[in-house]
Amino acid sequence: MLEERVGTQPRYRNEFDATMQLIRGKWKIMILFELAEVKVSRFADLQHHIQAVSHKTLASQLKELEQDELIERHDFKTAQPHVEYRLTAKGQSLIPILDAICTWGDQHIDPALIERSLCDE
C-alpha cells in the first residue's frame, strides 16, 4: 500500500513495494505479456486475447499502466476510433522480471492449480 504522497508522486515502503504496486491488478501482467509478444495492439484485440476481462476493467488497467509509464497509448484521432497500445522502454524492462517469476511458478507450482499459463503463450 502507498504510505504517503510527495506532491503528486506516491511514496512506497521499499523498492519491492514500488514494483509490486505498478503491476498490481488482475489483468496488468497479462496485458504486459501480450504487448511484449505482439508489440502493438488495439483495445479490442487485447480484450479478445484476455477474454474474461470486462471492457471497464481493461480500460481502467490500461489507463493505470499508461499513467505509470509502462505502456503508451496512441490515438490516431480518426473518425472511426483507432487507438493502439505498446510497451514503453520502462514497461519492456519489466518483461525479464515477469519471465523469471513465470519460470519460478512453472517449476514450483502444481500445474493443476494454474488456470492459464502465461509462460507457454
XYZ file of C-alpha atoms in Angstrom:
121
model
C 0.000 0.000 0.000
C 1.067 3.560 -0.537
C 2.347 5.203 2.624
C 2.025 8.825 1.552
C 2.350 11.104 -1.427
C 5.128 13.538 -2.233
C 3.421 16.146 -4.391
C 1.563 14.048 -6.955
C 4.031 11.153 -6.718
C 3.203 8.168 -4.494
C 5.644 7.161 -1.774
C 6.376 3.464 -1.257
C 7.646 1.354 1.649
C 10.570 -0.002 -0.386
C 11.656 -0.903 -3.932
C 9.750 -4.194 -3.868
C 6.543 -2.437 -2.795
C 7.003 0.144 -5.548
C 7.429 -2.518 -8.230
C 4.505 -4.587 -6.989
C 2.252 -1.513 -6.893
C 2.955 -0.905 -10.601
C 1.955 -4.433 -11.677
C -0.799 -4.961 -9.106
C -4.108 -5.703 -10.755
C -5.759 -8.859 -12.012
C -5.002 -8.225 -15.688
C -1.925 -5.985 -15.806
C 0.608 -8.789 -16.149
C -1.416 -10.384 -18.955
C -1.610 -7.011 -20.718
C 2.148 -6.519 -20.382
C 2.891 -10.041 -21.660
C 0.521 -9.600 -24.613
C 2.092 -6.289 -25.602
C 5.563 -7.800 -25.241
C 4.529 -10.570 -27.618
C 2.632 -8.632 -30.289
C 4.411 -5.248 -29.861
C 1.316 -3.152 -30.764
C -2.307 -3.937 -30.006
C -5.702 -2.326 -30.197
C -8.171 -2.386 -27.308
C -10.470 -4.968 -28.924
C -7.530 -7.274 -29.657
C -6.377 -7.107 -26.030
C -9.910 -7.805 -24.833
C -10.222 -10.753 -27.227
C -6.904 -12.251 -26.095
C -7.556 -11.846 -22.372
C -11.201 -12.943 -22.787
C -12.528 -12.792 -19.205
C -11.816 -9.086 -18.659
C -14.677 -6.597 -18.828
C -14.478 -3.511 -21.023
C -14.480 -1.218 -17.973
C -11.754 -3.147 -16.147
C -9.491 -3.365 -19.200
C -9.886 0.371 -19.807
C -9.024 1.075 -16.173
C -5.975 -1.212 -16.142
C -4.695 0.273 -19.410
C -5.115 3.785 -18.017
C -3.146 2.870 -14.867
C -0.368 1.244 -16.908
C -0.204 4.372 -19.051
C -0.095 6.672 -16.005
C 2.748 4.549 -14.592
C 4.556 4.918 -17.943
C 4.666 1.164 -18.591
C 2.639 1.446 -21.798
C 1.912 4.206 -24.244
C -1.397 4.913 -25.916
C -1.512 6.322 -29.420
C -4.815 7.799 -30.573
C -4.862 8.253 -34.342
C -7.747 10.737 -33.969
C -9.657 9.349 -36.911
C -13.430 9.422 -37.416
C -13.506 5.703 -36.694
C -11.852 5.261 -33.259
C -8.328 3.880 -33.713
C -6.148 3.596 -30.619
C -3.062 1.416 -30.240
C -1.085 0.402 -27.166
C 2.568 -0.595 -26.887
C 5.132 -1.083 -24.143
C 7.402 1.792 -23.248
C 11.086 1.143 -22.547
C 10.183 1.119 -18.844
C 7.469 -1.475 -19.482
C 9.792 -3.552 -21.657
C 12.352 -3.591 -18.839
C 9.809 -5.425 -16.639
C 9.410 -8.371 -19.029
C 12.578 -10.269 -17.988
C 11.476 -9.949 -14.352
C 7.995 -11.234 -15.170
C 9.551 -14.056 -17.216
C 11.644 -15.067 -14.187
C 8.558 -15.094 -11.945
C 6.721 -17.132 -14.578
C 9.557 -19.660 -14.766
C 9.655 -19.945 -10.970
C 5.909 -20.636 -10.965
C 6.325 -23.325 -13.638
C 8.987 -25.031 -11.537
C 7.337 -24.788 -8.117
C 3.550 -24.670 -8.534
C 1.394 -27.706 -9.341
C 0.172 -27.187 -12.938
C -3.252 -28.475 -11.908
C -3.646 -25.338 -9.790
C -2.923 -22.971 -12.681
C -5.923 -21.867 -14.714
C -3.939 -20.390 -17.616
C -0.195 -20.457 -18.134
C 1.359 -17.258 -19.451
C 4.769 -18.864 -19.819
C 3.547 -21.118 -22.618
C 1.989 -18.328 -24.680
